[in-house]
GROMACS .gro file of C-alpha atoms in nm:
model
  332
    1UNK     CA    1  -0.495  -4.624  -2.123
    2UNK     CA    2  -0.587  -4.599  -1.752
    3UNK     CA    3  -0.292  -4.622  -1.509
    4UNK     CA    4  -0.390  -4.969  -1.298
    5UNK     CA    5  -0.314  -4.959  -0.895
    6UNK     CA    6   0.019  -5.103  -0.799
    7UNK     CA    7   0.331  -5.157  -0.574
    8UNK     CA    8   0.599  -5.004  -0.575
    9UNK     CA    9   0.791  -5.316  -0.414
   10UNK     CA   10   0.819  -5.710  -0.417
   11UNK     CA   11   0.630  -5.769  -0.108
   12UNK     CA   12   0.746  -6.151  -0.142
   13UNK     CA   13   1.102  -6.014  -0.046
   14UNK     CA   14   1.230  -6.163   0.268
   15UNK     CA   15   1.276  -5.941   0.562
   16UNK     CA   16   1.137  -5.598   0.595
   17UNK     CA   17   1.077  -5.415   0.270
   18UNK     CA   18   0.909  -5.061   0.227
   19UNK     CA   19   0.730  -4.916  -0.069
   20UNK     CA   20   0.435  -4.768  -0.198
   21UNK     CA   21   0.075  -4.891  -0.316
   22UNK     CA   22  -0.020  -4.633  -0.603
   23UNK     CA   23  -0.389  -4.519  -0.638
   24UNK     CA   24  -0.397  -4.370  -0.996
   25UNK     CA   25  -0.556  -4.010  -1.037
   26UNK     CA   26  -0.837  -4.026  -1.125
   27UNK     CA   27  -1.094  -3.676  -1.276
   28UNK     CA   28  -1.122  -3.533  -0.885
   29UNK     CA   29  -0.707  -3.529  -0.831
   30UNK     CA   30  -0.408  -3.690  -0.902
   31UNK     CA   31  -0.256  -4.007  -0.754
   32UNK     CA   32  -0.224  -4.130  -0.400
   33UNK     CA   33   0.104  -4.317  -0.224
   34UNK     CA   34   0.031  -4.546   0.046
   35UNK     CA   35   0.300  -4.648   0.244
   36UNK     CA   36   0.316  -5.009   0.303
   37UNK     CA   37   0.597  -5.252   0.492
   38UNK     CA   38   0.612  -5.599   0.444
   39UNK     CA   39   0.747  -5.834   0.698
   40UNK     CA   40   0.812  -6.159   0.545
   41UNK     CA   41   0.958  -6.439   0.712
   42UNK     CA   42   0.816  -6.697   0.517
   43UNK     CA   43   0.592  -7.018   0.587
   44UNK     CA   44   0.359  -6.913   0.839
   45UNK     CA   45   0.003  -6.717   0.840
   46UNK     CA   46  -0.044  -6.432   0.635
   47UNK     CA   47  -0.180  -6.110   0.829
   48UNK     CA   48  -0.252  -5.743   0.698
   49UNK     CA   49  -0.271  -5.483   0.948
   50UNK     CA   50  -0.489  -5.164   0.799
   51UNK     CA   51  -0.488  -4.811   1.001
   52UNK     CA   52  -0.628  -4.526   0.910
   53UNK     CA   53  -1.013  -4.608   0.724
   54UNK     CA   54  -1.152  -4.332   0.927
   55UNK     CA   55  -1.002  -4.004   0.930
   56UNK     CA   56  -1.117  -3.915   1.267
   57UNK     CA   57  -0.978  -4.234   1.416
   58UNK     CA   58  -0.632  -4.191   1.511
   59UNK     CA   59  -0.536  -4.525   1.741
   60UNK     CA   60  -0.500  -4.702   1.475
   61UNK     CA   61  -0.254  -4.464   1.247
   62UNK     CA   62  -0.001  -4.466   1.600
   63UNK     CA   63  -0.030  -4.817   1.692
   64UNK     CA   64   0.047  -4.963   1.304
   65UNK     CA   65   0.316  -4.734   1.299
   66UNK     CA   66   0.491  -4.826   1.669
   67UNK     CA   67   0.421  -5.226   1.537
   68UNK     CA   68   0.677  -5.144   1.302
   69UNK     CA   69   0.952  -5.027   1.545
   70UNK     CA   70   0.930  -5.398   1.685
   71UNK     CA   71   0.814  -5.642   1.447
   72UNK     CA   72   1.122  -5.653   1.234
   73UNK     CA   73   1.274  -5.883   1.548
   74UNK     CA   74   1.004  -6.006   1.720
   75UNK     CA   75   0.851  -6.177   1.435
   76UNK     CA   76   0.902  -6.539   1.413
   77UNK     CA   77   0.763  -6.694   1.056
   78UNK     CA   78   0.523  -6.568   0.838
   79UNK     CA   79   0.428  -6.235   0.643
   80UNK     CA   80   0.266  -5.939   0.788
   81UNK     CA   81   0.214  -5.591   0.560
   82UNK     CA   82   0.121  -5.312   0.716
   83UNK     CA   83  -0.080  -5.001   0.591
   84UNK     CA   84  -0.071  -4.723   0.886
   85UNK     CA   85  -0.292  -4.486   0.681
   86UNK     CA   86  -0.519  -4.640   0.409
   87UNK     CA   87  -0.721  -4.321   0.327
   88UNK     CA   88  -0.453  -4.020   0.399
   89UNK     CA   89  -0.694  -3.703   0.303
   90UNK     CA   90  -0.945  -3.830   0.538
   91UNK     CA   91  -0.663  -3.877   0.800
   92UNK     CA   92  -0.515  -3.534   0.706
   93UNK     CA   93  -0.902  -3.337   0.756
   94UNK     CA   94  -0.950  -3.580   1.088
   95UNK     CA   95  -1.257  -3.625   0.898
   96UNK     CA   96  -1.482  -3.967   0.904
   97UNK     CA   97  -1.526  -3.963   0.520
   98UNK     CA   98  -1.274  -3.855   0.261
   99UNK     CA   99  -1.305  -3.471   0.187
  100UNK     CA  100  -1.244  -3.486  -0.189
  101UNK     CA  101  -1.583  -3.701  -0.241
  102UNK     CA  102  -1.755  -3.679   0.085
  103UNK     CA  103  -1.750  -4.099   0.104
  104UNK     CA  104  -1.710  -4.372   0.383
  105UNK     CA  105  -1.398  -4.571   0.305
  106UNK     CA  106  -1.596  -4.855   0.460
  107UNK     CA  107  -1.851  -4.859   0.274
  108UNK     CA  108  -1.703  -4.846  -0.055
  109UNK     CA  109  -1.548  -5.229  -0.068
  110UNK     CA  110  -1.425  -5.357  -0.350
  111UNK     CA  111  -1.453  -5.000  -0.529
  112UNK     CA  112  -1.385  -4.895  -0.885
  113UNK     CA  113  -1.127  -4.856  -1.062
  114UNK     CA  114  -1.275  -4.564  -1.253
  115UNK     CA  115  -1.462  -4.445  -0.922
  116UNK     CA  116  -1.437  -4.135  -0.758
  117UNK     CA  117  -1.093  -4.110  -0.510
  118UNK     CA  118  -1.222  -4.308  -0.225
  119UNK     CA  119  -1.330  -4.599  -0.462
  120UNK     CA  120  -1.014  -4.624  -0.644
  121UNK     CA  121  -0.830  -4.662  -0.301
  122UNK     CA  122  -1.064  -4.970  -0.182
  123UNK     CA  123  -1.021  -5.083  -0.555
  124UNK     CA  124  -0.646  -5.077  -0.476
  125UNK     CA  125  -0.658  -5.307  -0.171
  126UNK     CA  126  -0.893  -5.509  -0.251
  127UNK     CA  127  -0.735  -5.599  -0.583
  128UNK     CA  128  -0.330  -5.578  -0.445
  129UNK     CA  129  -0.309  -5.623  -0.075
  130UNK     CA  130  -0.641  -5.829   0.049
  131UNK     CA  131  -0.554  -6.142  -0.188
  132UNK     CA  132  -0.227  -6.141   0.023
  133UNK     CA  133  -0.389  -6.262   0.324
  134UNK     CA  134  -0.572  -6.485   0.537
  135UNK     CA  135  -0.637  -6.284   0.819
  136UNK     CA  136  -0.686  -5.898   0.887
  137UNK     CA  137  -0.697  -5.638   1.137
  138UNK     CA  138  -0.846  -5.344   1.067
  139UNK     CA  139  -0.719  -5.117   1.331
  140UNK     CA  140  -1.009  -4.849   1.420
  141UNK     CA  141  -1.156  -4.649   1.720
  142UNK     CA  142  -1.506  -4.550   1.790
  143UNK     CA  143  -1.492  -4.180   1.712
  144UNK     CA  144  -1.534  -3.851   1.857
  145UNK     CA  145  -1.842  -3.816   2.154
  146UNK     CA  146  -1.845  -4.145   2.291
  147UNK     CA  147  -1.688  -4.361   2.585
  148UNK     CA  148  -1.630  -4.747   2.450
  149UNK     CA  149  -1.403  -4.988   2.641
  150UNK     CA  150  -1.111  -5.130   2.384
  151UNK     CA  151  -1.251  -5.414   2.220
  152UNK     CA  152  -1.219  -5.654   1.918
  153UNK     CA  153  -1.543  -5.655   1.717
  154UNK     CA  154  -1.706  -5.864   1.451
  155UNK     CA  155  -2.038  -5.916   1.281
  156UNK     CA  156  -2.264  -6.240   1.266
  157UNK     CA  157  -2.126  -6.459   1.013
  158UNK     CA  158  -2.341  -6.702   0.793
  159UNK     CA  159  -2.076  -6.957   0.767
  160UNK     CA  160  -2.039  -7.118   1.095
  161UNK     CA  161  -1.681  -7.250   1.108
  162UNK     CA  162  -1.548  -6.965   1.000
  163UNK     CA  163  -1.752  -6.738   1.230
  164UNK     CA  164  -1.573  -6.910   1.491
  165UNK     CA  165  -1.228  -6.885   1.384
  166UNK     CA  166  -1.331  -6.533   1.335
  167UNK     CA  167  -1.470  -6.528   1.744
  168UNK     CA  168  -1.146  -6.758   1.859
  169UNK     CA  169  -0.914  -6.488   1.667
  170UNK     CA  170  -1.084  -6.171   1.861
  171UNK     CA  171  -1.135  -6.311   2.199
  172UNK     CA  172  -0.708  -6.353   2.138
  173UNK     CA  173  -0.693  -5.951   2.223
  174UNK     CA  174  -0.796  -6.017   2.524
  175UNK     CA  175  -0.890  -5.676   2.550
  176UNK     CA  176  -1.200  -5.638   2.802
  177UNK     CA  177  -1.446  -5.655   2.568
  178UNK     CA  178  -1.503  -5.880   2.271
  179UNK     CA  179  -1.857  -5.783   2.020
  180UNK     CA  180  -2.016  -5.942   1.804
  181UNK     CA  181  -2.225  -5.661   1.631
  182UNK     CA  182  -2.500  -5.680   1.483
  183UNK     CA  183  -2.653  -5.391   1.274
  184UNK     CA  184  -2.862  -5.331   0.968
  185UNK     CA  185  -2.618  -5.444   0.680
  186UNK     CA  186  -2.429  -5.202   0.516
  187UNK     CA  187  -2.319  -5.246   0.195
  188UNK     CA  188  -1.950  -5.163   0.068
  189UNK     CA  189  -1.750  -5.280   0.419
  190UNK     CA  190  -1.405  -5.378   0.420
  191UNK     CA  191  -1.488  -5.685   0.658
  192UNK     CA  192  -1.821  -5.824   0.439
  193UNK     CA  193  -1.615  -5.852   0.119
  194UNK     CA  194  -1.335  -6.014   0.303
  195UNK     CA  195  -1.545  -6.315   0.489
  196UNK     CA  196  -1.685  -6.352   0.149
  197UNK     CA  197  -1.372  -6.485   0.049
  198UNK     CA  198  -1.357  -6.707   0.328
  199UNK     CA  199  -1.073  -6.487   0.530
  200UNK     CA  200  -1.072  -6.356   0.922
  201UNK     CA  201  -1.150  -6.000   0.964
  202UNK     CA  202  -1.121  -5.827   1.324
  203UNK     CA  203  -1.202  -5.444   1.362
  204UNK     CA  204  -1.001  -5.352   1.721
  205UNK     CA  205  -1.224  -5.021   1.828
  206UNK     CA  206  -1.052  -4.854   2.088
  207UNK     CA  207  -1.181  -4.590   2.310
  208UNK     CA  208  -1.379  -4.281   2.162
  209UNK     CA  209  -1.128  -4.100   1.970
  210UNK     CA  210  -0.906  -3.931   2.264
  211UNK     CA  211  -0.583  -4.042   2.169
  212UNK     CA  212  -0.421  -4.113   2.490
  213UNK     CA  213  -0.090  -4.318   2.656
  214UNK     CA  214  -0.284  -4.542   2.868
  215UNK     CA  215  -0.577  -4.630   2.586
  216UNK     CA  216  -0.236  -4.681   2.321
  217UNK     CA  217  -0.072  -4.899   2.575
  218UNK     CA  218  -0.360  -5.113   2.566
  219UNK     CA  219  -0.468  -5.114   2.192
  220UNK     CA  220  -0.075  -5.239   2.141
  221UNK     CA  221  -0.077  -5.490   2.429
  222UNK     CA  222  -0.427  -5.643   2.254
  223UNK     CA  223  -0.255  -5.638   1.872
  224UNK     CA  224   0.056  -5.824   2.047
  225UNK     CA  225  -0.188  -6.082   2.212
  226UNK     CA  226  -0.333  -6.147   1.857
  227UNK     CA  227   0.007  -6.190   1.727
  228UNK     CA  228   0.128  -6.438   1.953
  229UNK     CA  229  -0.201  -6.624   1.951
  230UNK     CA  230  -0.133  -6.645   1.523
  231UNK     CA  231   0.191  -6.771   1.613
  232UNK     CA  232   0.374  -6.485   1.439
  233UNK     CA  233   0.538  -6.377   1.762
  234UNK     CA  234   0.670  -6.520   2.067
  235UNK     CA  235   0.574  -6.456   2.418
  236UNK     CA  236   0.306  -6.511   2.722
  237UNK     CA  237  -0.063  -6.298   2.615
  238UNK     CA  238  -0.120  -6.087   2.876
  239UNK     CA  239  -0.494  -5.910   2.999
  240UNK     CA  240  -0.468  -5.516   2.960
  241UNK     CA  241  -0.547  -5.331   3.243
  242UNK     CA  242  -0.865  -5.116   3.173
  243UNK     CA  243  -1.056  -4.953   3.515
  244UNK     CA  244  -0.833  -5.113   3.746
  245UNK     CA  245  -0.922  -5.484   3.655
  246UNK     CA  246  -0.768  -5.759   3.395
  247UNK     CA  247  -1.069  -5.901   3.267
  248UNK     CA  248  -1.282  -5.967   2.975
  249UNK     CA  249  -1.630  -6.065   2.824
  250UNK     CA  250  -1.760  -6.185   2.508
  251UNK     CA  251  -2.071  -6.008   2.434
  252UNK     CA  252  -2.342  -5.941   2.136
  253UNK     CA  253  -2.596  -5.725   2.059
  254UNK     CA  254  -2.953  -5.731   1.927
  255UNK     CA  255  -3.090  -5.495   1.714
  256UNK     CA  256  -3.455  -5.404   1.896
  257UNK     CA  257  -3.311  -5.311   2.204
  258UNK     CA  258  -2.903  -5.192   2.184
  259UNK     CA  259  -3.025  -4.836   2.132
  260UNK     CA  260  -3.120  -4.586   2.344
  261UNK     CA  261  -3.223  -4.255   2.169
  262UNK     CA  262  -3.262  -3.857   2.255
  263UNK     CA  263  -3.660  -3.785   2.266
  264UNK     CA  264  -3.589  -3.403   2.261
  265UNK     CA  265  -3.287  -3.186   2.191
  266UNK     CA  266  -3.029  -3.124   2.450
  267UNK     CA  267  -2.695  -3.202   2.618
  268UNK     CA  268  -2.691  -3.554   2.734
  269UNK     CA  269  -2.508  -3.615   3.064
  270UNK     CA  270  -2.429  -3.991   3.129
  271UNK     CA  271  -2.488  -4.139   3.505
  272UNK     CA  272  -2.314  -4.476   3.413
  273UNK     CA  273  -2.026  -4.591   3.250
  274UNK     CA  274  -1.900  -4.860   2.990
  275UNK     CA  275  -1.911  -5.231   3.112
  276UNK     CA  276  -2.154  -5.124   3.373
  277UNK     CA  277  -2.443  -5.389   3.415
  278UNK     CA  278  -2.775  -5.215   3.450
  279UNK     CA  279  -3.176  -5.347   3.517
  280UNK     CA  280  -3.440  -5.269   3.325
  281UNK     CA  281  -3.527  -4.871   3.512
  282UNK     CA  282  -3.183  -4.782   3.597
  283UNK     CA  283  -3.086  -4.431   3.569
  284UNK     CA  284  -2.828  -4.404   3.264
  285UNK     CA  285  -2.811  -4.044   3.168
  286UNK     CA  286  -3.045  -3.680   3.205
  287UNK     CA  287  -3.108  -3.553   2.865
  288UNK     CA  288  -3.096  -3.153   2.976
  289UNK     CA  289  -3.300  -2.918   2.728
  290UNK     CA  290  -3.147  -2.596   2.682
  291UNK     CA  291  -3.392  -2.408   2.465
  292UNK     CA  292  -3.647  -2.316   2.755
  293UNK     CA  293  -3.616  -2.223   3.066
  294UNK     CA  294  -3.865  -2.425   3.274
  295UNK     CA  295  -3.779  -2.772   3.083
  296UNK     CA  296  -3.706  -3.036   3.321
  297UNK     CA  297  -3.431  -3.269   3.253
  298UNK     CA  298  -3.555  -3.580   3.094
  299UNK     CA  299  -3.433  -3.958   3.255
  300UNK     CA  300  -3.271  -4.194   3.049
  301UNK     CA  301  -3.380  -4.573   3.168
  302UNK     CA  302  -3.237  -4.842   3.037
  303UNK     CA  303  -3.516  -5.067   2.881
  304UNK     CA  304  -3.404  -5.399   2.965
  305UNK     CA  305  -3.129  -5.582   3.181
  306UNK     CA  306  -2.777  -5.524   3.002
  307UNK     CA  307  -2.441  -5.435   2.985
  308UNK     CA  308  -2.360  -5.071   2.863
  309UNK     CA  309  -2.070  -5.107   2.602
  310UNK     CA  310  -2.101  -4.743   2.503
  311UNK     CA  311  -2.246  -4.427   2.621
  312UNK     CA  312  -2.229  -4.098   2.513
  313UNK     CA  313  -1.976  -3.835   2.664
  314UNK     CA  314  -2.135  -3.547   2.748
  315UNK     CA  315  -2.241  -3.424   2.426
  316UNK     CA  316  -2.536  -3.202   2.283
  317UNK     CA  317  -2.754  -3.448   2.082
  318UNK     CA  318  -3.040  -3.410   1.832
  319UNK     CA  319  -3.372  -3.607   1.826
  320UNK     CA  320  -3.326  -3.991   1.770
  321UNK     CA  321  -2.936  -3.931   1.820
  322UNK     CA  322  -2.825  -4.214   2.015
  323UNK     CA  323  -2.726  -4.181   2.406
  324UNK     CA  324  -2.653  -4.530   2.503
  325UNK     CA  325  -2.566  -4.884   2.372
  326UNK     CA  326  -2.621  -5.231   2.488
  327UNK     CA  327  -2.534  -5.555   2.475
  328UNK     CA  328  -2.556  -5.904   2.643
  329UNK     CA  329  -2.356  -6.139   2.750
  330UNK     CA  330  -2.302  -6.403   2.434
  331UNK     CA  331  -2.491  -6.731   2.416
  332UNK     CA  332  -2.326  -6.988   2.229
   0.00000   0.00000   0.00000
């Protein structure tokens, strides 16, 4: 008989309790131990904190973990479990995708329970920890080779009242940028199989995967905001500093023109930087060929008026890599 996912723990135990969620071996290795800590102080919301999807995408490991040094008396009523490293080979390569299959976590949801590794880990959580609660954050950062202000992100949601709780819940980070991202859909993500179910899903992306003081001050400050805007703790939300200002905007993007692209091979070197309003024509970057000698560097323009929310730092690019990202300001 196949050994089924499961805790090692009564997460309904009041107070802080520690344990293990077990993702059977499967044919490609043997089983996986996730730690897990439940905070339960009981009537209240129900919140899972996830770290950790991404390999490469460290923030979110460090900030799950430092939530535990202070929830355990800060917390006020309700349950919050937290799961600083849901895919720990990934996390242990500082690879994107797990190394024992080559998959994307996030693009797995709700796996199989006689899947390869990675899809008997989102099997796990979707079938043990996600039923659990009615609201998530899914602590992540946006990777190696980009600059991206911290922000809380979502996706356009078909149901419109919970789309807004979903908006209401990620403009509570109050970090200085809140998106709502639009993208060709991809199946298998953590988020998409939790809004089916009717629950709030925020992804915090923080920074470009430079693990930093200053960018973990903030990420923690936003994750505290969100707390005390759940109710879960007590205190006054506060506006991170981020480039010498306390501020933040709601924006969204559109799929025809968020995306600039390389149009040759070369290292891209960026002339603006995130949150940066531009016109259509403005300078954003020289794409610099380096495999002739009498290539001139080629100007990046953006295409339309727009706000840069993420530009590419300093890195050699392909053709059709993307350099630069845009959105606008949201229109409700």
């Amino acid at each position: 008989m196949r050994e089924a996912p499961h805790l090692t723990f009564d997460l309904d135990k009041p107070g802080l309790s520690k344990g293990h969620l077990v993702v059977p071996k499967g044919t490609d290795c043997g089983a996986l131990s996730l730690p897990v800590f439940s905070l339960n102080k009981g009537e209240g919301p129900q919140l899972l904190i996830t770290g950790g999807c991404h390999g490469d995408e460290l923030e979110g490991p460090i900030v799950a973990r430092r939530l535990i040094e202070w929830l355990p008396e800060a917390q006020t009523c309700g349950r919050i479990i937290v799961v600083p490293v849901l895919n720990p080979p990934a996390v242990q390569a500082c690879s994107r995708n797990t190394p024992v299959d080559g998959l994307n976590l996030n693009r797995v949801f709700p796996g199989r329970a006689d899947g390869s590794l990675t899809e008997r880990i989102a099997d796990a959580v979707s079938r043990l920890l996600l039923p659990m609660a009615d609201t998530i954050f899914d602590l992540h950062s946006f990777g190696p080779g980009w600059d991206f202000p911290p922000a809380s992100t979502t996706h356009p949601i078909a149901d419109p009242n919970l789309m807004g709780k979903t908006l209401r819940m990620a403009e509570a980070f109050k970090f200085p940028m809140t998106l709502v991202w639009e993208h060709p859909g991809s199946p298998g993500m953590f988020d998409t199989l939790a809004q089916n179910q009717g629950k709030v899903f925020v992804c915090p992306e923080l920074g470009g995967g430079t693990v930093g003081a200053e960018a973990l001050a903030i990420y923690e400050a936003g994750v505290r905001n969100a707390l005390i805007a759940l109710g879960l703790v007590k205190g006054e939300a506060e506006y991170p500093t981020f480039l010498q200002a306390k501020s933040t905007q709601t924006l969204e993007t559109r799929r025809s023109t968020d995306e600039m692209k390389a149009p040759a091979r070369g290292i891209f070197e960026p002339r603006c930087s995130v949150l940066d309003e531009v016109r259509q024509g403005d300078l954003i970057g020289i794409l610099h060929p380096m495999d002739s000698l009498s290539a001139d560097g080629i100007d990046i323009r953006a295409p339309e008026t727009s706000i840069v929310y993420a530009i590419r730092s300093g890195a050699y690019v392909d053709v059709g890599e993307g350099v630069a990202l845009f959105a606008h300001p949201l229109i409700r």
